[in-house]
Every structure is written in C-alpha cells, then in structure tokens.
mmCIF file of the N, C-alpha and C atoms, coordinates in Angstrom:
data_MODEL
# 
_entry.id   MODEL 
# 
loop_
_atom_site.group_PDB 
_atom_site.id 
_atom_site.type_symbol 
_atom_site.label_atom_id 
_atom_site.label_alt_id 
_atom_site.label_comp_id 
_atom_site.label_asym_id 
_atom_site.label_entity_id 
_atom_site.label_seq_id 
_atom_site.pdbx_PDB_ins_code 
_atom_site.Cartn_x 
_atom_site.Cartn_y 
_atom_site.Cartn_z 
_atom_site.occupancy 
_atom_site.B_iso_or_equiv 
_atom_site.pdbx_formal_charge 
_atom_site.auth_seq_id 
_atom_site.auth_comp_id 
_atom_site.auth_asym_id 
_atom_site.auth_atom_id 
_atom_site.pdbx_PDB_model_num 
ATOM 1   N N  . MET A 1 1  ? 73.931  79.244  114.609 1.00 0.00 ? 1  MET A N  1 
ATOM 2   C CA . MET A 1 1  ? 73.800  80.042  113.459 1.00 0.00 ? 1  MET A CA 1 
ATOM 3   C C  . MET A 1 1  ? 73.740  81.524  113.781 1.00 0.00 ? 1  MET A C  1 
ATOM 4   N N  . LEU A 1 2  ? 73.332  81.945  114.767 1.00 0.00 ? 2  LEU A N  1 
ATOM 5   C CA . LEU A 1 2  ? 72.973  83.220  115.232 1.00 0.00 ? 2  LEU A CA 1 
ATOM 6   C C  . LEU A 1 2  ? 74.401  83.840  115.303 1.00 0.00 ? 2  LEU A C  1 
ATOM 7   N N  . THR A 1 3  ? 75.209  83.044  116.099 1.00 0.00 ? 3  THR A N  1 
ATOM 8   C CA . THR A 1 3  ? 76.614  83.781  116.465 1.00 0.00 ? 3  THR A CA 1 
ATOM 9   C C  . THR A 1 3  ? 77.418  83.928  115.118 1.00 0.00 ? 3  THR A C  1 
ATOM 10  N N  . ALA A 1 4  ? 77.274  83.100  114.111 1.00 0.00 ? 4  ALA A N  1 
ATOM 11  C CA . ALA A 1 4  ? 78.144  83.172  112.930 1.00 0.00 ? 4  ALA A CA 1 
ATOM 12  C C  . ALA A 1 4  ? 77.616  84.259  111.998 1.00 0.00 ? 4  ALA A C  1 
ATOM 13  N N  . THR A 1 5  ? 76.198  84.687  112.040 1.00 0.00 ? 5  THR A N  1 
ATOM 14  C CA . THR A 1 5  ? 75.721  85.773  111.414 1.00 0.00 ? 5  THR A CA 1 
ATOM 15  C C  . THR A 1 5  ? 76.192  87.231  112.138 1.00 0.00 ? 5  THR A C  1 
ATOM 16  N N  . ALA A 1 6  ? 76.098  87.003  113.423 1.00 0.00 ? 6  ALA A N  1 
ATOM 17  C CA . ALA A 1 6  ? 76.569  88.360  114.324 1.00 0.00 ? 6  ALA A CA 1 
ATOM 18  C C  . ALA A 1 6  ? 78.062  88.406  114.016 1.00 0.00 ? 6  ALA A C  1 
ATOM 19  N N  . LEU A 1 7  ? 78.890  87.429  113.914 1.00 0.00 ? 7  LEU A N  1 
ATOM 20  C CA . LEU A 1 7  ? 80.220  87.557  113.929 1.00 0.00 ? 7  LEU A CA 1 
ATOM 21  C C  . LEU A 1 7  ? 80.494  88.126  112.477 1.00 0.00 ? 7  LEU A C  1 
ATOM 22  N N  . ALA A 1 8  ? 79.842  87.588  111.430 1.00 0.00 ? 8  ALA A N  1 
ATOM 23  C CA . ALA A 1 8  ? 79.975  88.023  109.977 1.00 0.00 ? 8  ALA A CA 1 
ATOM 24  C C  . ALA A 1 8  ? 79.847  89.666  109.831 1.00 0.00 ? 8  ALA A C  1 
ATOM 25  N N  . SER A 1 9  ? 78.711  90.114  110.663 1.00 0.00 ? 9  SER A N  1 
ATOM 26  C CA . SER A 1 9  ? 78.314  91.713  110.569 1.00 0.00 ? 9  SER A CA 1 
ATOM 27  C C  . SER A 1 9  ? 79.278  92.381  111.248 1.00 0.00 ? 9  SER A C  1 
ATOM 28  N N  . LEU A 1 10 ? 80.042  91.713  112.084 1.00 0.00 ? 10 LEU A N  1 
ATOM 29  C CA . LEU A 1 10 ? 80.912  92.663  113.083 1.00 0.00 ? 10 LEU A CA 1 
ATOM 30  C C  . LEU A 1 10 ? 82.375  92.819  112.180 1.00 0.00 ? 10 LEU A C  1 
ATOM 31  N N  . GLN A 1 11 ? 82.518  91.881  111.229 1.00 0.00 ? 11 GLN A N  1 
ATOM 32  C CA . GLN A 1 11 ? 83.840  91.951  110.511 1.00 0.00 ? 11 GLN A CA 1 
ATOM 33  C C  . GLN A 1 11 ? 83.754  93.122  109.532 1.00 0.00 ? 11 GLN A C  1 
ATOM 34  N N  . ASN A 1 12 ? 82.487  93.374  108.983 1.00 0.00 ? 12 ASN A N  1 
ATOM 35  C CA . ASN A 1 12 ? 82.480  94.480  108.082 1.00 0.00 ? 12 ASN A CA 1 
ATOM 36  C C  . ASN A 1 12 ? 82.336  95.885  108.460 1.00 0.00 ? 12 ASN A C  1 
ATOM 37  N N  . THR A 1 13 ? 82.123  96.002  109.765 1.00 0.00 ? 13 THR A N  1 
ATOM 38  C CA . THR A 1 13 ? 81.922  97.393  110.308 1.00 0.00 ? 13 THR A CA 1 
ATOM 39  C C  . THR A 1 13 ? 83.423  97.844  110.599 1.00 0.00 ? 13 THR A C  1 
ATOM 40  N N  . PRO A 1 14 ? 83.659  99.134  110.220 1.00 0.00 ? 14 PRO A N  1 
ATOM 41  C CA . PRO A 1 14 ? 84.979  99.806  110.569 1.00 0.00 ? 14 PRO A CA 1 
ATOM 42  C C  . PRO A 1 14 ? 85.066  99.845  111.997 1.00 0.00 ? 14 PRO A C  1 
ATOM 43  N N  . ALA A 1 15 ? 86.438  99.763  112.122 1.00 0.00 ? 15 ALA A N  1 
ATOM 44  C CA . ALA A 1 15 ? 86.933  99.787  113.828 1.00 0.00 ? 15 ALA A CA 1 
ATOM 45  C C  . ALA A 1 15 ? 86.998  101.165 114.132 1.00 0.00 ? 15 ALA A C  1 
ATOM 46  N N  . ILE A 1 16 ? 87.021  101.737 115.306 1.00 0.00 ? 16 ILE A N  1 
ATOM 47  C CA . ILE A 1 16 ? 87.304  102.870 115.718 1.00 0.00 ? 16 ILE A CA 1 
ATOM 48  C C  . ILE A 1 16 ? 88.645  103.543 115.362 1.00 0.00 ? 16 ILE A C  1 
ATOM 49  N N  . GLU A 1 17 ? 89.735  102.448 115.533 1.00 0.00 ? 17 GLU A N  1 
ATOM 50  C CA . GLU A 1 17 ? 90.992  102.907 115.053 1.00 0.00 ? 17 GLU A CA 1 
ATOM 51  C C  . GLU A 1 17 ? 90.992  103.251 113.614 1.00 0.00 ? 17 GLU A C  1 
ATOM 52  N N  . GLN A 1 18 ? 90.273  102.716 112.709 1.00 0.00 ? 18 GLN A N  1 
ATOM 53  C CA . GLN A 1 18 ? 90.244  103.051 111.374 1.00 0.00 ? 18 GLN A CA 1 
ATOM 54  C C  . GLN A 1 18 ? 89.828  104.519 111.110 1.00 0.00 ? 18 GLN A C  1 
ATOM 55  N N  . ILE A 1 19 ? 88.596  104.701 111.919 1.00 0.00 ? 19 ILE A N  1 
ATOM 56  C CA . ILE A 1 19 ? 88.091  106.077 111.745 1.00 0.00 ? 19 ILE A CA 1 
ATOM 57  C C  . ILE A 1 19 ? 88.968  107.132 112.294 1.00 0.00 ? 19 ILE A C  1 
ATOM 58  N N  . ALA A 1 20 ? 89.654  106.909 113.351 1.00 0.00 ? 20 ALA A N  1 
ATOM 59  C CA . ALA A 1 20 ? 90.621  107.795 113.926 1.00 0.00 ? 20 ALA A CA 1 
ATOM 60  C C  . ALA A 1 20 ? 91.780  107.989 113.007 1.00 0.00 ? 20 ALA A C  1 
ATOM 61  N N  . VAL A 1 21 ? 92.385  107.070 112.237 1.00 0.00 ? 21 VAL A N  1 
ATOM 62  C CA . VAL A 1 21 ? 93.325  107.247 111.216 1.00 0.00 ? 21 VAL A CA 1 
ATOM 63  C C  . VAL A 1 21 ? 92.905  108.169 109.944 1.00 0.00 ? 21 VAL A C  1 
ATOM 64  N N  . GLY A 1 22 ? 91.751  107.679 109.771 1.00 0.00 ? 22 GLY A N  1 
ATOM 65  C CA . GLY A 1 22 ? 91.213  108.295 108.673 1.00 0.00 ? 22 GLY A CA 1 
ATOM 66  C C  . GLY A 1 22 ? 90.907  109.733 108.755 1.00 0.00 ? 22 GLY A C  1 
ATOM 67  N N  . GLY A 1 23 ? 90.553  109.934 110.149 1.00 0.00 ? 23 GLY A N  1 
ATOM 68  C CA . GLY A 1 23 ? 90.230  111.467 110.650 1.00 0.00 ? 23 GLY A CA 1 
ATOM 69  C C  . GLY A 1 23 ? 91.448  112.237 110.737 1.00 0.00 ? 23 GLY A C  1 
ATOM 70  N N  . MET A 1 24 ? 92.521  111.695 111.166 1.00 0.00 ? 24 MET A N  1 
ATOM 71  C CA . MET A 1 24 ? 93.674  112.279 111.255 1.00 0.00 ? 24 MET A CA 1 
ATOM 72  C C  . MET A 1 24 ? 94.300  112.584 109.996 1.00 0.00 ? 24 MET A C  1 
ATOM 73  N N  . LEU A 1 25 ? 94.212  111.716 108.898 1.00 0.00 ? 25 LEU A N  1 
ATOM 74  C CA . LEU A 1 25 ? 94.753  112.003 107.516 1.00 0.00 ? 25 LEU A CA 1 
ATOM 75  C C  . LEU A 1 25 ? 93.901  113.172 107.000 1.00 0.00 ? 25 LEU A C  1 
ATOM 76  N N  . ALA A 1 26 ? 92.653  113.318 107.308 1.00 0.00 ? 26 ALA A N  1 
ATOM 77  C CA . ALA A 1 26 ? 91.795  114.274 106.654 1.00 0.00 ? 26 ALA A CA 1 
ATOM 78  C C  . ALA A 1 26 ? 92.098  115.757 107.264 1.00 0.00 ? 26 ALA A C  1 
ATOM 79  N N  . THR A 1 27 ? 92.371  115.549 108.553 1.00 0.00 ? 27 THR A N  1 
ATOM 80  C CA . THR A 1 27 ? 92.772  116.899 109.368 1.00 0.00 ? 27 THR A CA 1 
ATOM 81  C C  . THR A 1 27 ? 94.185  117.378 108.883 1.00 0.00 ? 27 THR A C  1 
ATOM 82  N N  . ILE A 1 28 ? 94.929  116.581 108.713 1.00 0.00 ? 28 ILE A N  1 
ATOM 83  C CA . ILE A 1 28 ? 96.437  117.004 108.075 1.00 0.00 ? 28 ILE A CA 1 
ATOM 84  C C  . ILE A 1 28 ? 96.193  117.462 106.576 1.00 0.00 ? 28 ILE A C  1 
ATOM 85  N N  . GLY A 1 29 ? 95.455  116.692 105.755 1.00 0.00 ? 29 GLY A N  1 
ATOM 86  C CA . GLY A 1 29 ? 95.103  117.404 104.573 1.00 0.00 ? 29 GLY A CA 1 
ATOM 87  C C  . GLY A 1 29 ? 94.506  118.733 104.493 1.00 0.00 ? 29 GLY A C  1 
ATOM 88  N N  . LEU A 1 30 ? 93.487  118.830 105.414 1.00 0.00 ? 30 LEU A N  1 
ATOM 89  C CA . LEU A 1 30 ? 92.992  120.283 105.563 1.00 0.00 ? 30 LEU A CA 1 
ATOM 90  C C  . LEU A 1 30 ? 93.776  121.155 105.898 1.00 0.00 ? 30 LEU A C  1 
ATOM 91  N N  . ILE A 1 31 ? 94.544  121.006 106.883 1.00 0.00 ? 31 ILE A N  1 
ATOM 92  C CA . ILE A 1 31 ? 95.657  122.080 107.354 1.00 0.00 ? 31 ILE A CA 1 
ATOM 93  C C  . ILE A 1 31 ? 96.659  122.270 106.529 1.00 0.00 ? 31 ILE A C  1 
ATOM 94  N N  . ALA A 1 32 ? 97.112  121.280 105.388 1.00 0.00 ? 32 ALA A N  1 
ATOM 95  C CA . ALA A 1 32 ? 97.982  121.414 104.409 1.00 0.00 ? 32 ALA A CA 1 
ATOM 96  C C  . ALA A 1 32 ? 97.422  122.254 103.208 1.00 0.00 ? 32 ALA A C  1 
ATOM 97  N N  . SER A 1 33 ? 96.172  122.015 103.008 1.00 0.00 ? 33 SER A N  1 
ATOM 98  C CA . SER A 1 33 ? 95.411  122.777 101.861 1.00 0.00 ? 33 SER A CA 1 
ATOM 99  C C  . SER A 1 33 ? 95.326  124.194 102.346 1.00 0.00 ? 33 SER A C  1 
ATOM 100 N N  . LEU A 1 34 ? 94.887  124.373 103.395 1.00 0.00 ? 34 LEU A N  1 
ATOM 101 C CA . LEU A 1 34 ? 94.450  125.720 103.755 1.00 0.00 ? 34 LEU A CA 1 
ATOM 102 C C  . LEU A 1 34 ? 95.633  126.448 103.906 1.00 0.00 ? 34 LEU A C  1 
ATOM 103 N N  . SER A 1 35 ? 96.912  125.937 104.457 1.00 0.00 ? 35 SER A N  1 
ATOM 104 C CA . SER A 1 35 ? 98.174  126.583 104.346 1.00 0.00 ? 35 SER A CA 1 
ATOM 105 C C  . SER A 1 35 ? 98.802  126.948 102.883 1.00 0.00 ? 35 SER A C  1 
ATOM 106 N N  . VAL A 1 36 ? 98.341  126.178 102.182 1.00 0.00 ? 36 VAL A N  1 
ATOM 107 C CA . VAL A 1 36 ? 98.810  126.418 100.557 1.00 0.00 ? 36 VAL A CA 1 
ATOM 108 C C  . VAL A 1 36 ? 97.885  127.674 100.014 1.00 0.00 ? 36 VAL A C  1 
ATOM 109 N N  . ALA A 1 37 ? 96.545  127.676 100.430 1.00 0.00 ? 37 ALA A N  1 
ATOM 110 C CA . ALA A 1 37 ? 96.015  128.625 100.066 1.00 0.00 ? 37 ALA A CA 1 
ATOM 111 C C  . ALA A 1 37 ? 96.146  130.026 100.567 1.00 0.00 ? 37 ALA A C  1 
ATOM 112 N N  . GLU A 1 38 ? 96.621  130.034 101.758 1.00 0.00 ? 38 GLU A N  1 
ATOM 113 C CA . GLU A 1 38 ? 97.187  131.271 102.556 1.00 0.00 ? 38 GLU A CA 1 
ATOM 114 C C  . GLU A 1 38 ? 98.446  131.820 101.972 1.00 0.00 ? 38 GLU A C  1 
ATOM 115 N N  . ILE A 1 39 ? 99.394  130.759 101.600 1.00 0.00 ? 39 ILE A N  1 
ATOM 116 C CA . ILE A 1 39 ? 100.450 131.279 100.790 1.00 0.00 ? 39 ILE A CA 1 
ATOM 117 C C  . ILE A 1 39 ? 100.264 131.608 99.338  1.00 0.00 ? 39 ILE A C  1 
ATOM 118 N N  . MET A 1 40 ? 99.399  131.081 98.571  1.00 0.00 ? 40 MET A N  1 
ATOM 119 C CA . MET A 1 40 ? 99.264  131.377 97.302  1.00 0.00 ? 40 MET A CA 1 
ATOM 120 C C  . MET A 1 40 ? 98.449  132.786 97.215  1.00 0.00 ? 40 MET A C  1 
ATOM 121 N N  . VAL A 1 41 ? 97.600  133.095 98.068  1.00 0.00 ? 41 VAL A N  1 
ATOM 122 C CA . VAL A 1 41 ? 96.796  134.264 98.096  1.00 0.00 ? 41 VAL A CA 1 
ATOM 123 C C  . VAL A 1 41 ? 97.993  135.445 97.769  1.00 0.00 ? 41 VAL A C  1 
ATOM 124 N N  . GLU A 1 42 ? 99.066  135.454 98.455  1.00 0.00 ? 42 GLU A N  1 
ATOM 125 C CA . GLU A 1 42 ? 100.015 136.455 98.298  1.00 0.00 ? 42 GLU A CA 1 
ATOM 126 C C  . GLU A 1 42 ? 100.929 136.402 97.330  1.00 0.00 ? 42 GLU A C  1 
ATOM 127 N N  . SER A 1 43 ? 101.000 135.214 96.336  1.00 0.00 ? 43 SER A N  1 
ATOM 128 C CA . SER A 1 43 ? 101.664 135.285 95.318  1.00 0.00 ? 43 SER A CA 1 
ATOM 129 C C  . SER A 1 43 ? 101.070 135.582 93.930  1.00 0.00 ? 43 SER A C  1 
ATOM 130 N N  . LYS A 1 44 ? 101.863 135.718 92.797  1.00 0.00 ? 44 LYS A N  1 
ATOM 131 C CA . LYS A 1 44 ? 101.309 136.084 91.596  1.00 0.00 ? 44 LYS A CA 1 
ATOM 132 C C  . LYS A 1 44 ? 100.532 134.955 90.788  1.00 0.00 ? 44 LYS A C  1 
ATOM 133 N N  . CYS A 1 45 ? 100.675 133.788 91.405  1.00 0.00 ? 45 CYS A N  1 
ATOM 134 C CA . CYS A 1 45 ? 100.046 132.677 90.782  1.00 0.00 ? 45 CYS A CA 1 
ATOM 135 C C  . CYS A 1 45 ? 98.385  132.567 91.314  1.00 0.00 ? 45 CYS A C  1 
ATOM 136 N N  . TRP A 1 46 ? 98.018  133.293 92.072  1.00 0.00 ? 46 TRP A N  1 
ATOM 137 C CA . TRP A 1 46 ? 96.589  133.407 92.456  1.00 0.00 ? 46 TRP A CA 1 
ATOM 138 C C  . TRP A 1 46 ? 95.799  133.940 91.448  1.00 0.00 ? 46 TRP A C  1 
ATOM 139 N N  . ASN A 1 47 ? 94.974  133.060 91.031  1.00 0.00 ? 47 ASN A N  1 
ATOM 140 C CA . ASN A 1 47 ? 93.839  133.568 90.073  1.00 0.00 ? 47 ASN A CA 1 
ATOM 141 C C  . ASN A 1 47 ? 92.578  132.473 90.250  1.00 0.00 ? 47 ASN A C  1 
ATOM 142 N N  . GLY A 1 48 ? 91.611  132.882 89.408  1.00 0.00 ? 48 GLY A N  1 
ATOM 143 C CA . GLY A 1 48 ? 90.173  132.470 89.748  1.00 0.00 ? 48 GLY A CA 1 
ATOM 144 C C  . GLY A 1 48 ? 90.250  130.789 89.706  1.00 0.00 ? 48 GLY A C  1 
ATOM 145 N N  . TRP A 1 49 ? 91.116  130.208 88.830  1.00 0.00 ? 49 TRP A N  1 
ATOM 146 C CA . TRP A 1 49 ? 91.225  128.812 88.777  1.00 0.00 ? 49 TRP A CA 1 
ATOM 147 C C  . TRP A 1 49 ? 91.792  128.415 89.973  1.00 0.00 ? 49 TRP A C  1 
ATOM 148 N N  . ALA A 1 50 ? 93.092  128.797 90.467  1.00 0.00 ? 50 ALA A N  1 
ATOM 149 C CA . ALA A 1 50 ? 93.376  128.409 91.752  1.00 0.00 ? 50 ALA A CA 1 
ATOM 150 C C  . ALA A 1 50 ? 92.645  128.427 93.044  1.00 0.00 ? 50 ALA A C  1 
ATOM 151 N N  . SER A 1 51 ? 91.907  129.483 92.853  1.00 0.00 ? 51 SER A N  1 
ATOM 152 C CA . SER A 1 51 ? 90.969  129.815 94.174  1.00 0.00 ? 51 SER A CA 1 
ATOM 153 C C  . SER A 1 51 ? 89.883  128.700 93.931  1.00 0.00 ? 51 SER A C  1 
ATOM 154 N N  . SER A 1 52 ? 89.319  128.340 92.745  1.00 0.00 ? 52 SER A N  1 
ATOM 155 C CA . SER A 1 52 ? 88.279  127.368 92.706  1.00 0.00 ? 52 SER A CA 1 
ATOM 156 C C  . SER A 1 52 ? 88.628  126.045 92.908  1.00 0.00 ? 52 SER A C  1 
ATOM 157 N N  . THR A 1 53 ? 89.891  125.751 92.467  1.00 0.00 ? 53 THR A N  1 
ATOM 158 C CA . THR A 1 53 ? 90.571  124.409 92.614  1.00 0.00 ? 53 THR A CA 1 
ATOM 159 C C  . THR A 1 53 ? 90.714  123.913 94.254  1.00 0.00 ? 53 THR A C  1 
ATOM 160 N N  . LEU A 1 54 ? 91.299  125.077 94.869  1.00 0.00 ? 54 LEU A N  1 
ATOM 161 C CA . LEU A 1 54 ? 91.411  124.979 96.290  1.00 0.00 ? 54 LEU A CA 1 
ATOM 162 C C  . LEU A 1 54 ? 90.109  124.894 97.047  1.00 0.00 ? 54 LEU A C  1 
ATOM 163 N N  . GLU A 1 55 ? 89.157  125.814 96.692  1.00 0.00 ? 55 GLU A N  1 
ATOM 164 C CA . GLU A 1 55 ? 87.886  125.484 97.231  1.00 0.00 ? 55 GLU A CA 1 
ATOM 165 C C  . GLU A 1 55 ? 87.076  124.305 97.156  1.00 0.00 ? 55 GLU A C  1 
ATOM 166 N N  . MET A 1 56 ? 87.343  123.712 96.014  1.00 0.00 ? 56 MET A N  1 
ATOM 167 C CA . MET A 1 56 ? 86.842  122.250 95.623  1.00 0.00 ? 56 MET A CA 1 
ATOM 168 C C  . MET A 1 56 ? 87.498  121.250 96.651  1.00 0.00 ? 56 MET A C  1 
ATOM 169 N N  . GLN A 1 57 ? 88.769  121.586 97.057  1.00 0.00 ? 57 GLN A N  1 
ATOM 170 C CA . GLN A 1 57 ? 89.284  120.570 97.869  1.00 0.00 ? 57 GLN A CA 1 
ATOM 171 C C  . GLN A 1 57 ? 89.024  120.845 99.490  1.00 0.00 ? 57 GLN A C  1 
ATOM 172 N N  . ASN A 1 58 ? 89.013  122.146 99.747  1.00 0.00 ? 58 ASN A N  1 
ATOM 173 C CA . ASN A 1 58 ? 88.914  122.530 101.109 1.00 0.00 ? 58 ASN A CA 1 
ATOM 174 C C  . ASN A 1 58 ? 87.294  122.132 101.666 1.00 0.00 ? 58 ASN A C  1 
ATOM 175 N N  . THR A 1 59 ? 86.314  122.328 100.680 1.00 0.00 ? 59 THR A N  1 
ATOM 176 C CA . THR A 1 59 ? 84.991  122.125 101.164 1.00 0.00 ? 59 THR A CA 1 
ATOM 177 C C  . THR A 1 59 ? 84.633  120.540 101.851 1.00 0.00 ? 59 THR A C  1 
ATOM 178 N N  . PRO A 1 60 ? 85.028  119.678 100.965 1.00 0.00 ? 60 PRO A N  1 
ATOM 179 C CA . PRO A 1 60 ? 84.772  118.215 101.521 1.00 0.00 ? 60 PRO A CA 1 
ATOM 180 C C  . PRO A 1 60 ? 85.708  117.909 102.644 1.00 0.00 ? 60 PRO A C  1 
ATOM 181 N N  . LEU A 1 61 ? 86.872  118.496 102.595 1.00 0.00 ? 61 LEU A N  1 
ATOM 182 C CA . LEU A 1 61 ? 87.697  118.048 103.766 1.00 0.00 ? 61 LEU A CA 1 
ATOM 183 C C  . LEU A 1 61 ? 87.190  119.032 105.170 1.00 0.00 ? 61 LEU A C  1 
ATOM 184 N N  . LEU A 1 62 ? 86.805  120.132 104.970 1.00 0.00 ? 62 LEU A N  1 
ATOM 185 C CA . LEU A 1 62 ? 85.970  120.818 106.116 1.00 0.00 ? 62 LEU A CA 1 
ATOM 186 C C  . LEU A 1 62 ? 84.908  119.968 106.553 1.00 0.00 ? 62 LEU A C  1 
ATOM 187 N N  . LEU A 1 63 ? 84.081  119.468 105.731 1.00 0.00 ? 63 LEU A N  1 
ATOM 188 C CA . LEU A 1 63 ? 82.972  118.637 106.047 1.00 0.00 ? 63 LEU A CA 1 
ATOM 189 C C  . LEU A 1 63 ? 83.339  117.538 106.903 1.00 0.00 ? 63 LEU A C  1 
ATOM 190 N N  . VAL A 1 64 ? 84.272  116.784 106.418 1.00 0.00 ? 64 VAL A N  1 
ATOM 191 C CA . VAL A 1 64 ? 84.805  115.467 107.104 1.00 0.00 ? 64 VAL A CA 1 
ATOM 192 C C  . VAL A 1 64 ? 85.356  116.017 108.567 1.00 0.00 ? 64 VAL A C  1 
ATOM 193 N N  . PHE A 1 65 ? 86.098  117.176 108.393 1.00 0.00 ? 65 PHE A N  1 
ATOM 194 C CA . PHE A 1 65 ? 86.587  117.597 109.874 1.00 0.00 ? 65 PHE A CA 1 
ATOM 195 C C  . PHE A 1 65 ? 85.355  117.947 110.833 1.00 0.00 ? 65 PHE A C  1 
ATOM 196 N N  . LEU A 1 66 ? 84.359  118.624 110.283 1.00 0.00 ? 66 LEU A N  1 
ATOM 197 C CA . LEU A 1 66 ? 83.275  118.767 111.182 1.00 0.00 ? 66 LEU A CA 1 
ATOM 198 C C  . LEU A 1 66 ? 82.578  117.492 111.598 1.00 0.00 ? 66 LEU A C  1 
ATOM 199 N N  . ALA A 1 67 ? 82.482  116.381 110.759 1.00 0.00 ? 67 ALA A N  1 
ATOM 200 C CA . ALA A 1 67 ? 81.919  115.262 111.183 1.00 0.00 ? 67 ALA A CA 1 
ATOM 201 C C  . ALA A 1 67 ? 82.770  114.531 112.128 1.00 0.00 ? 67 ALA A C  1 
ATOM 202 N N  . ILE A 1 68 ? 84.025  114.631 112.085 1.00 0.00 ? 68 ILE A N  1 
ATOM 203 C CA . ILE A 1 68 ? 85.068  114.066 112.903 1.00 0.00 ? 68 ILE A CA 1 
ATOM 204 C C  . ILE A 1 68 ? 84.805  114.944 114.448 1.00 0.00 ? 68 ILE A C  1 
ATOM 205 N N  . VAL A 1 69 ? 84.735  116.198 114.392 1.00 0.00 ? 69 VAL A N  1 
ATOM 206 C CA . VAL A 1 69 ? 84.444  116.748 115.599 1.00 0.00 ? 69 VAL A CA 1 
ATOM 207 C C  . VAL A 1 69 ? 83.156  116.436 116.426 1.00 0.00 ? 69 VAL A C  1 
ATOM 208 N N  . ALA A 1 70 ? 82.078  116.142 115.503 1.00 0.00 ? 70 ALA A N  1 
ATOM 209 C CA . ALA A 1 70 ? 80.880  115.821 115.985 1.00 0.00 ? 70 ALA A CA 1 
ATOM 210 C C  . ALA A 1 70 ? 80.879  114.399 116.708 1.00 0.00 ? 70 ALA A C  1 
ATOM 211 N N  . PHE A 1 71 ? 81.630  113.624 115.861 1.00 0.00 ? 71 PHE A N  1 
ATOM 212 C CA . PHE A 1 71 ? 81.819  112.338 116.337 1.00 0.00 ? 71 PHE A CA 1 
ATOM 213 C C  . PHE A 1 71 ? 82.576  112.042 117.815 1.00 0.00 ? 71 PHE A C  1 
ATOM 214 N N  . LYS A 1 72 ? 83.707  113.074 117.759 1.00 0.00 ? 72 LYS A N  1 
ATOM 215 C CA . LYS A 1 72 ? 84.313  112.839 119.028 1.00 0.00 ? 72 LYS A CA 1 
ATOM 216 C C  . LYS A 1 72 ? 83.648  113.469 120.117 1.00 0.00 ? 72 LYS A C  1 
ATOM 217 N N  . VAL A 1 73 ? 82.831  114.490 119.916 1.00 0.00 ? 73 VAL A N  1 
ATOM 218 C CA . VAL A 1 73 ? 81.924  114.966 121.166 1.00 0.00 ? 73 VAL A CA 1 
ATOM 219 C C  . VAL A 1 73 ? 80.682  114.074 121.328 1.00 0.00 ? 73 VAL A C  1 
ATOM 220 N N  . LEU A 1 74 ? 80.158  113.318 120.470 1.00 0.00 ? 74 LEU A N  1 
ATOM 221 C CA . LEU A 1 74 ? 79.266  112.250 120.876 1.00 0.00 ? 74 LEU A CA 1 
ATOM 222 C C  . LEU A 1 74 ? 79.928  111.075 121.594 1.00 0.00 ? 74 LEU A C  1 
ATOM 223 N N  . MET A 1 75 ? 81.209  110.891 121.345 1.00 0.00 ? 75 MET A N  1 
ATOM 224 C CA . MET A 1 75 ? 81.995  109.874 122.080 1.00 0.00 ? 75 MET A CA 1 
ATOM 225 C C  . MET A 1 75 ? 82.070  110.136 123.442 1.00 0.00 ? 75 MET A C  1 
ATOM 226 N N  . VAL A 1 76 ? 82.385  111.551 123.774 1.00 0.00 ? 76 VAL A N  1 
ATOM 227 C CA . VAL A 1 76 ? 82.357  111.829 125.158 1.00 0.00 ? 76 VAL A CA 1 
ATOM 228 C C  . VAL A 1 76 ? 81.060  111.825 125.925 1.00 0.00 ? 76 VAL A C  1 
ATOM 229 N N  . LEU A 1 77 ? 80.225  112.285 125.192 1.00 0.00 ? 77 LEU A N  1 
ATOM 230 C CA . LEU A 1 77 ? 78.632  112.379 125.801 1.00 0.00 ? 77 LEU A CA 1 
ATOM 231 C C  . LEU A 1 77 ? 78.409  110.993 126.089 1.00 0.00 ? 77 LEU A C  1 
# 
C-alpha cells in the first residue's frame, strides 16, 4: 500500500524537463517583450498606455526569470 501511495504522489509532481521547457518559454517571452519595448520607445506609438501594458507583462516574466536563475543555481550547489 505504501508503494502505491508513493507512486501516485510521484505522478503529480512536475518533472525537471517540464520546468526547463517552461523556463525556456518564459525566457523567450521576456526577451521578445523587452525587445518590443525598446523598439516602441523610439516610435510615435509610445504613450502611457503602451508603457503600462508592457510593464504589466514584463514584471511577472522577470520574476519567473529570476526564479529560474535561482533554481539553476541551487541545482548546481
């Protein structure tokens, strides 16, 4: 009975590969979003709405990126 419970709990935990793929997608999204922000700063479309929208998108992605870096550092230690 104990092995069935342990096996069931292992199936619900995310694998390291899933974390790596999610981190890769978050990093690509952050780079793309920051690139768009840099391009839009120089255009006539830049205004308060565009600034706040991109800031709303960049902040969570930046936090995820920092969590990924911390996770990778802890994996090395």
